[in-house]
Structures are given as structure tokens and as C-alpha cells.
XYZ file of C-alpha atoms in Angstrom:
365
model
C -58.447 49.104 8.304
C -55.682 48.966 11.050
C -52.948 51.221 10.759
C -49.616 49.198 9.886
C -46.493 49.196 11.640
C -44.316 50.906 9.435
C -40.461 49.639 9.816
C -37.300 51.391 8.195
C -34.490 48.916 7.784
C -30.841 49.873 8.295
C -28.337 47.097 7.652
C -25.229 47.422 5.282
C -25.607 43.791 4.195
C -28.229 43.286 1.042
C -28.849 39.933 1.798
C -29.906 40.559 5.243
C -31.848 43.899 3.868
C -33.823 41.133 1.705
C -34.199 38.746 3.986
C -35.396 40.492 6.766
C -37.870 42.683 4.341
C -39.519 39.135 3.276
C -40.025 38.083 6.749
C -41.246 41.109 8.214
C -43.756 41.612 5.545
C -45.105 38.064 6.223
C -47.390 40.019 8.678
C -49.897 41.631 7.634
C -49.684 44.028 10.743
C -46.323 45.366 9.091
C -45.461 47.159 6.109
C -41.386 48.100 5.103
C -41.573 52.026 4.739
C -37.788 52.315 3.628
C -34.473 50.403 4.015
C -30.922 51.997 4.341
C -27.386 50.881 3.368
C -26.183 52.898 6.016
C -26.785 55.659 9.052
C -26.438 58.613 6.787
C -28.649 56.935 3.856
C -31.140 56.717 6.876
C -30.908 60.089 8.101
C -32.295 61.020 4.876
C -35.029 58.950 4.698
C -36.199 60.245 8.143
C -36.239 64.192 7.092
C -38.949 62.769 4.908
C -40.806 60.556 7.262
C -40.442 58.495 10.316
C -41.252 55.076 10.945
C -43.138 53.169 13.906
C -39.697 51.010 14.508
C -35.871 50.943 13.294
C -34.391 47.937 12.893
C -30.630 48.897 12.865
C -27.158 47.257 12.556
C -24.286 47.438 14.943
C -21.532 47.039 12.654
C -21.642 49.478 9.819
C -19.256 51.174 7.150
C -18.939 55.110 8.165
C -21.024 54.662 11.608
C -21.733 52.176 13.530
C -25.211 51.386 15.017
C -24.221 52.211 18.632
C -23.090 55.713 17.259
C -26.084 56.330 15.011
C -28.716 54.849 18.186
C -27.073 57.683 20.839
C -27.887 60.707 18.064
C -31.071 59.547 17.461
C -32.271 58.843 20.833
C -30.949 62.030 21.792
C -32.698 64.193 19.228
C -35.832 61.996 17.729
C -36.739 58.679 20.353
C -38.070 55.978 17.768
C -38.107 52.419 19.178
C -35.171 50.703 17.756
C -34.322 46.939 17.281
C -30.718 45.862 17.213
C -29.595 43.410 14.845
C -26.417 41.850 15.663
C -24.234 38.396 15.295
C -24.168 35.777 17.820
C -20.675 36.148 19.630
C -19.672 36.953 22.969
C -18.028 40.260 21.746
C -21.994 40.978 19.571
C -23.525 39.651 23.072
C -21.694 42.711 25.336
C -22.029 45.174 22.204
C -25.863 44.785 22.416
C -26.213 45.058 26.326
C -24.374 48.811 25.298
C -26.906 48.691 22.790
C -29.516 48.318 25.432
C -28.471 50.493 28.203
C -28.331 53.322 24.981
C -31.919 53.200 24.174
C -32.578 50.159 21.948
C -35.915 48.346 22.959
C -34.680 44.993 21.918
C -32.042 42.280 19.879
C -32.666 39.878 16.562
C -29.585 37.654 15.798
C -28.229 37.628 12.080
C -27.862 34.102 12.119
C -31.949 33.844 12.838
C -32.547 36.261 9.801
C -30.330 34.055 7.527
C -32.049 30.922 8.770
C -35.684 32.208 9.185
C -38.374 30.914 6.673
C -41.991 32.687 6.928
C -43.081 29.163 8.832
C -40.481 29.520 11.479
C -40.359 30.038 15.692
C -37.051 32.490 14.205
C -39.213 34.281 12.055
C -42.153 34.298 14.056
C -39.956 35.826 16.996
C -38.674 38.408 14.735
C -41.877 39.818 13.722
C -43.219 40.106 17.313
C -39.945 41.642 18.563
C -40.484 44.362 15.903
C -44.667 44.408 16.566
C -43.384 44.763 20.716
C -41.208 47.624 19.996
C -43.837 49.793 18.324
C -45.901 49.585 21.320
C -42.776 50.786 23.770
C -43.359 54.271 25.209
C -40.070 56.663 24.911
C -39.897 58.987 27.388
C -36.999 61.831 26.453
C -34.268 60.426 28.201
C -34.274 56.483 27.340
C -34.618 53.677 29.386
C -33.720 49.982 27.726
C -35.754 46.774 27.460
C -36.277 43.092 26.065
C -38.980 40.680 23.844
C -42.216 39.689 22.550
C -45.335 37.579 21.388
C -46.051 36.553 17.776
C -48.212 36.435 14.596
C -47.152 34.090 11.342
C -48.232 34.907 7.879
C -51.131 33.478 7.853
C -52.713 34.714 11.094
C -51.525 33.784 14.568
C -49.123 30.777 15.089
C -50.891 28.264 17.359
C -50.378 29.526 20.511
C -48.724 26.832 23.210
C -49.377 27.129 26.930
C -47.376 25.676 29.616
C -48.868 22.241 29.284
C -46.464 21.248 26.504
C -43.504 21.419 29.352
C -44.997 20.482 32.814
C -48.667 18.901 34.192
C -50.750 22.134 35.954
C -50.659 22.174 39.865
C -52.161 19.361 41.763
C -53.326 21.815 44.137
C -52.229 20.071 47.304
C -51.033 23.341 49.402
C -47.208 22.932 50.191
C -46.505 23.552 54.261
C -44.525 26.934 54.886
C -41.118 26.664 55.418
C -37.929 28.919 56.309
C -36.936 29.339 52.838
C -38.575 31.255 50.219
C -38.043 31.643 46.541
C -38.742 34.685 44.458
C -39.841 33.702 40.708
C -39.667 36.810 38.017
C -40.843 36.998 34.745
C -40.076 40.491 31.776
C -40.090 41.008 28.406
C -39.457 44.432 26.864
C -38.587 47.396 28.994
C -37.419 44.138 31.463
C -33.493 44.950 31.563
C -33.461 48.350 32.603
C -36.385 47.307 34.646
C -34.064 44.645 36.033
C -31.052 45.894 36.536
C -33.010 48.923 39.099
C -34.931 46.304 40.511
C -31.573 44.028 41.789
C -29.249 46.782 42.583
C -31.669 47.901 45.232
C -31.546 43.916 47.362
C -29.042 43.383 50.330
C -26.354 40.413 49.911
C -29.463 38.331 52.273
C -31.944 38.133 49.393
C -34.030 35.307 48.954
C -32.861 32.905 46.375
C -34.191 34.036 42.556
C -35.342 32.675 39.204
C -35.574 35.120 36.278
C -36.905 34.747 32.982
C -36.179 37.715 30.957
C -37.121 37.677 27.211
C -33.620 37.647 25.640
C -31.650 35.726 22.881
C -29.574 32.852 23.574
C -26.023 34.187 24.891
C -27.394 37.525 25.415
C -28.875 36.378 28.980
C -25.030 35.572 29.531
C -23.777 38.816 29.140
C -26.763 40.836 30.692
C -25.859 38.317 33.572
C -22.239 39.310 33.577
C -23.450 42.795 33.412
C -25.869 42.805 36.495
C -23.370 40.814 38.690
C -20.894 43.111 38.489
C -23.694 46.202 39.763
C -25.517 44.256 42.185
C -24.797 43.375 45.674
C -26.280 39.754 44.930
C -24.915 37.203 42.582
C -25.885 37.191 39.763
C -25.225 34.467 36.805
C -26.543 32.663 33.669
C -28.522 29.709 35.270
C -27.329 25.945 34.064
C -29.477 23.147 34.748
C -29.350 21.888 38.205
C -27.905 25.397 39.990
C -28.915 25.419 43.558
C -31.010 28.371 44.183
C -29.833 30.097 46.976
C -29.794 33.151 49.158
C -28.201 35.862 47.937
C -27.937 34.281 44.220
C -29.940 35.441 41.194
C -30.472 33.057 38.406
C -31.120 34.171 34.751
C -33.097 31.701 32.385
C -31.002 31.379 29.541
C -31.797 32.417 25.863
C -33.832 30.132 23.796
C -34.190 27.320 26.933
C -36.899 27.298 29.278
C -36.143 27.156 33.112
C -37.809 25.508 35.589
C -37.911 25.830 39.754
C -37.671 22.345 41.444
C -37.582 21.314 45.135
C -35.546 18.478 46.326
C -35.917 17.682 49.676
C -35.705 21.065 51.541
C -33.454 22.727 48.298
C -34.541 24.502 44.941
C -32.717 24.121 42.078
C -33.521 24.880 38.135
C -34.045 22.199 35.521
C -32.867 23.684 32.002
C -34.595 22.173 29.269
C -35.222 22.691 25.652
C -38.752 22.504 24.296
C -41.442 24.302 22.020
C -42.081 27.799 22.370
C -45.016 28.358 25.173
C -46.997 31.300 25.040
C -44.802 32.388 21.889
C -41.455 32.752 23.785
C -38.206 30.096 24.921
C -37.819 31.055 28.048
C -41.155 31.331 28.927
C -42.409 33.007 32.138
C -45.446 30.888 32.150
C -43.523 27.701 32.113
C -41.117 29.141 35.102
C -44.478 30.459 37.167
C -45.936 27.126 37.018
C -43.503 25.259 38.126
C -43.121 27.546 40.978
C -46.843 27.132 41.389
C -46.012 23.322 41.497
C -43.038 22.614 43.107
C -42.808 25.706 46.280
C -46.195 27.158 46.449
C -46.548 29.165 49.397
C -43.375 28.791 49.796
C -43.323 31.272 46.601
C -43.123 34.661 45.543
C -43.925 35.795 42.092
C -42.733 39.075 40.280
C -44.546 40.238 36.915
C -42.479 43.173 34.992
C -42.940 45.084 31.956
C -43.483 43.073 29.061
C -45.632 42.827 25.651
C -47.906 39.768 25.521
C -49.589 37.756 28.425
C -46.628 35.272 29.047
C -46.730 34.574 32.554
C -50.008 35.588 33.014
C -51.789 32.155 33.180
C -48.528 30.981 35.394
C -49.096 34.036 37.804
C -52.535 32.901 37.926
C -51.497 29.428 39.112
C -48.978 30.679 41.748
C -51.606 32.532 43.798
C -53.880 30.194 43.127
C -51.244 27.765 45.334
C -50.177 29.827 47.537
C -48.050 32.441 46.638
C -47.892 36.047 47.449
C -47.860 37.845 44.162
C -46.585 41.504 42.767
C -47.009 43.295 39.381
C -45.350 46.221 38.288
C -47.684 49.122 37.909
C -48.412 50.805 34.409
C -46.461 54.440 35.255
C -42.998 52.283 35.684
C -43.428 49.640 33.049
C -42.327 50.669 29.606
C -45.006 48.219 28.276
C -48.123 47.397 30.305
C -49.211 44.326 28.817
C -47.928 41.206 30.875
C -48.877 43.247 34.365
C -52.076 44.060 33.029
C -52.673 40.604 31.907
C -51.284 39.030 34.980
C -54.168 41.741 37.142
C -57.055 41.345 34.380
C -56.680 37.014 34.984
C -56.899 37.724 38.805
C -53.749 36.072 39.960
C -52.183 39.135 41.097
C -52.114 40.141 45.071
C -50.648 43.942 45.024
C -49.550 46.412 41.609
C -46.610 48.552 42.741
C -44.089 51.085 41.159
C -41.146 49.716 40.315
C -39.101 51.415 42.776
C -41.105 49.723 45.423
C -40.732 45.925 44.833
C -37.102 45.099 46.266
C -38.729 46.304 49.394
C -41.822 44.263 49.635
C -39.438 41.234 48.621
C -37.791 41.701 51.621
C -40.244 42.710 53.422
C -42.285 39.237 52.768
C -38.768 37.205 53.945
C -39.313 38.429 56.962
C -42.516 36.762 57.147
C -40.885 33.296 56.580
């Protein structure tokens, strides 16, 4: 038999406790070794064992999550899932939350509203599966999100098709301009953030899909822009992409590149989850594929999963010069290693090394 994911719950609320216990068990992958009340009840329950992954609450009676994630991290790295509500002050708690160790974020209003037949519920049981697959080193590094399983097996798994035809395959003619298309999932904000603060003002114009909640992607956008010498903001449909500017798909909406004439700009749209996630990097890579082919370059990052993977695929396939982050930088190797096993990626590189080589290929345009 395979070895379960065993998850210790920390939440001060019953109801969530309850909640979140039924729809974590709905996988068969995951078993609930021990829920908490609080940090100190917790600390207890981990003299006597440790679990694979913590799912912990921010806001807490006698410590707060933030508090309790810093001690732990800094004596006993588990992989740790913040729960948190969906407000703008919850959205910049859990970007602290991140940047202390946490490897990703479930909203409390998904928990309440999740049934065991639900994208919600679905999401929250591959966030937690993702996070038991993070490597910690000693000092912490943060991240973002994840595929999915349902109770009964997989949920049926939707590639990009359900938002946008494949390629045509008619080759696009170079031109002066060229856009830079990135896809992450956990281990992606840290990732991220080291990968933008190290491009000049001059970059070439950027799409990012980053596995994140909706309004989260708002505040990690905030975050970034403030750090980076390039713009950085939550993309709304029918931003210009632009040198120098970095859009960010937001939460629970896919993002999509389209031309106009010589100009890119995103199309925000709703839709179904595709390959398990809203955004989806697959959905963004294609239309990339579609839409600026050579004109193109793609960017695969840490991540759980194979989102992007068949996208990727489709990019070089049309043009594009292509990059994956290499397994020693990536806190999770799985979308990279997808992206190479599929054969749609051109060069694997540490993740110190890819804000050069994007600017590096601009100079080629």
C-alpha cells in the first residue's frame, strides 16, 4: 500500500476543523493524523509525532499563525499550508506568510463552501498533496499551488482545448518585439520574486501565471512592484503588454496573450479549470504558441503537476525559444521535468541564470 499523507490541522474554528477534515479525507492519498485548537495544543501533538503537512491558521487566540510558522520553520521545517480569509488585509498577511516559510494558501470561504464534488475542494486537496512533496532546505524559501484528485479517483482532467483551438501551425514572421510567457506553481513566488528583481527597467513585455488564489495575485503583485525595477501589476483584461511591464494572471481567471496588429495584450476570462488549475499555464502557453510564436519566449518554474507542460510543448513547437528551471533551484521539480520529459523544452538552467538569457535573447530581436 502507498504511504498516506498524513496532515495535522491547526485552526481555532470547529467548524472549519470539521470541514476541512471531511474534505481532506475525501482522498484516499490523505489521512488526518491530529487537529489542534491552537499553536500550543499543536506543539504537543508534534513532541509525539510529526506530520507530512500543517495546515495552519493565521488568526488565532494566544498565537497567531505567522508567530507559530517563524518557530517552527526555525527549529523543525514541515511544509505548511496557510489558511486564511479573503480580504485585502488576509491577502498581504499571507504574502508575510509566504516570504516566512509557508509552501502555499486555502481561503476559508472555499472550505465553508467546498463539497467533496467541488473545483474548491478538489484544489484544496492537491494544495495539501503539493506541499508534501516540497523540499525544505534549513533556511526557508516560499512558494505557490497544485494539481488534483476527487474522492473517487482523479477528477477528469481538462486540457487547454476547453479555452482556445491548438496552434494552426502557420509560423508567425519575426518581429522587433518579443514577449516573455511564464508559468509556476509551488516554490513559484520566491522563485519569482529572485527571478524579476534581477531584469533592467528595458525588459521585454511579460505574462505570468503563478498558481495563487484570487486576490492573492493582487497583493504578491503589489509586493513584487515595489522590489523590482520593472512594473509590476495584477493583469485586467485587455492590459497592453509592454516593455518594462510584468503582468500577473489573476487568481481563479485564466489569462491569455493576444496580438493586435503589431501589440500584445491579455484577454481575462473565466472558464473551467484546465489541467486542474484557474489560471492555467497551459492555457497562457498556448495562446502564446498561437498568437506570437517566434515572436515568443517561454519560462517553466517550479511547480507540482504538468500544467504548462503540453503548452510549452506547443510554443517550441511554433517557434519559440524555450527555458526550464533546473531541478537544484526548483523547490518542486515536477512542471520542469514535465515540460523536458514532453520535449518542448530548448535549455534547463539554474534559476539564477534565466533573467540573463531573457535578455540575452532580446537582443536577438
Amino acid at each position: 500500500m502507498r504511504k498516506k499523507i498524513r496532515v495535522l490541522i491547526i485552526d481555532d474554528s470547529a467548524s472549519i476543523r470539521q470541514t476541512l477534515t471531511h474534505v481532506l479525507e475525501q482522498d484516499p492519498d490523505i489521512e488526518i493524523m491530529a487537529v489542534a485548537s491552537d499553536p500550543f495544543v499543536a506543539a504537543r501533538k508534534l513532541q509525539e509525532e510529526v506530520p507530512d503537512v500543517i495546515t495552519l491558521d493565521v488568526e488565532m487566540p494566544r498565537m497567531d499563525g505567522i508567530t507559530f510558522l517563524r518557530k517552527l520553520m526555525a527549529q523543525r521545517p514541515i511544509p505548511v499550508v496557510m489558511c486564511s480569509s479573503l480580504t485585502e488585509a488576509g491577502s498581504q498577511t499571507l504574502i508575510q506568510a509566504l516570504e516566512a516559510g509557508a509552501v502555499d494558501v486555502i481561503l476559508k470561504s472555499k472550505i465553508g463552501a467546498a463539497d467533496s464534488l467541488s473545483d474548491d475542494a478538489i484544489r484544496i486537496r492537491e494544495i495539501v498533496k503539493s506541499a508534501s512533496h516540497a523540499r525544505l532546505p534549513t533556511v526557508r524559501r516560499a512558494a505557490g499551488t497544485v494539481r488534483s484528485a476527487s474522492a473517487n479517483g482523479p477528477a477528469k482532467k481538462l486540457t487547454a482545448d476547453a479555452m482556445l483551438p491548438p496552434p494552426t501551425g502557420r509560423a508567425m514572421a519575426k518581429t522587433t518585439e518579443m514577449v516573455v510567457c511564464v508559468g509556476a506553481s509551488t516554490g513559484g513566488t520566491e522563485a519569482l520574486r529572485e527571478f524579476l528583481e534581477e531584469l533592467p527597467a528595458n525588459a521585454p513585455g511579460m505574462v505570468i501565471v503563478q498558481h495563487m488564489p484570487e486576490k492573492f495575485t493582487d497583493a504578491f503583485a503589489k509586493r513584487l512592484n515595489g522590489l523590482c525595477e520593472v512594473e509590476v501589476k495584477e493583469a485586467v483584461d485587455g492590459d497592453p503588454v509592454l516593455r518594462g511591464h510584468v503582468l500577473i494572471a489573476p487568481g481563479d481567471k485564466h489569462t491569455l496573450l493576444e496580438r493586435q496588429g503589431a501589440r500584445y495584450h491579455v484577454s481575462v476570462k473565466t472558464g473551467p479549470l484546465v489541467s486542474r488549475h484557474r489560471p492555467s499555464v497551459d492555457v497562457l502557453f498556448r495562446s502564446a504558441a498561437r498568437c506570437a510564436g517566434s515572436n515568443a519566449m517561454g519560462i517553466i518554474m517550479t511547480g507540482m503537476g504538468d500544467d504548462g507542460a503540453r503548452g510549452m510543448l506547443e510554443m517550441h513547437q511554433a517557434g519559440a525559444y524555450t527555458v526550464a528551471q533546473d531541478e537544484a533551484s526548483s523547490i518542486v521539480f515536477g512542471m520542469p521535468k514535465e515540460a523536458i520529459a514532453k520535449g518542448g523544452v530548448d535549455r534547463v538552467l539554474p534559476l539564477d541564470q534565466i533573467a540573463r538569457e531573457v535578455m540575452l535573447t532580446q537582443q536577438k530581436f
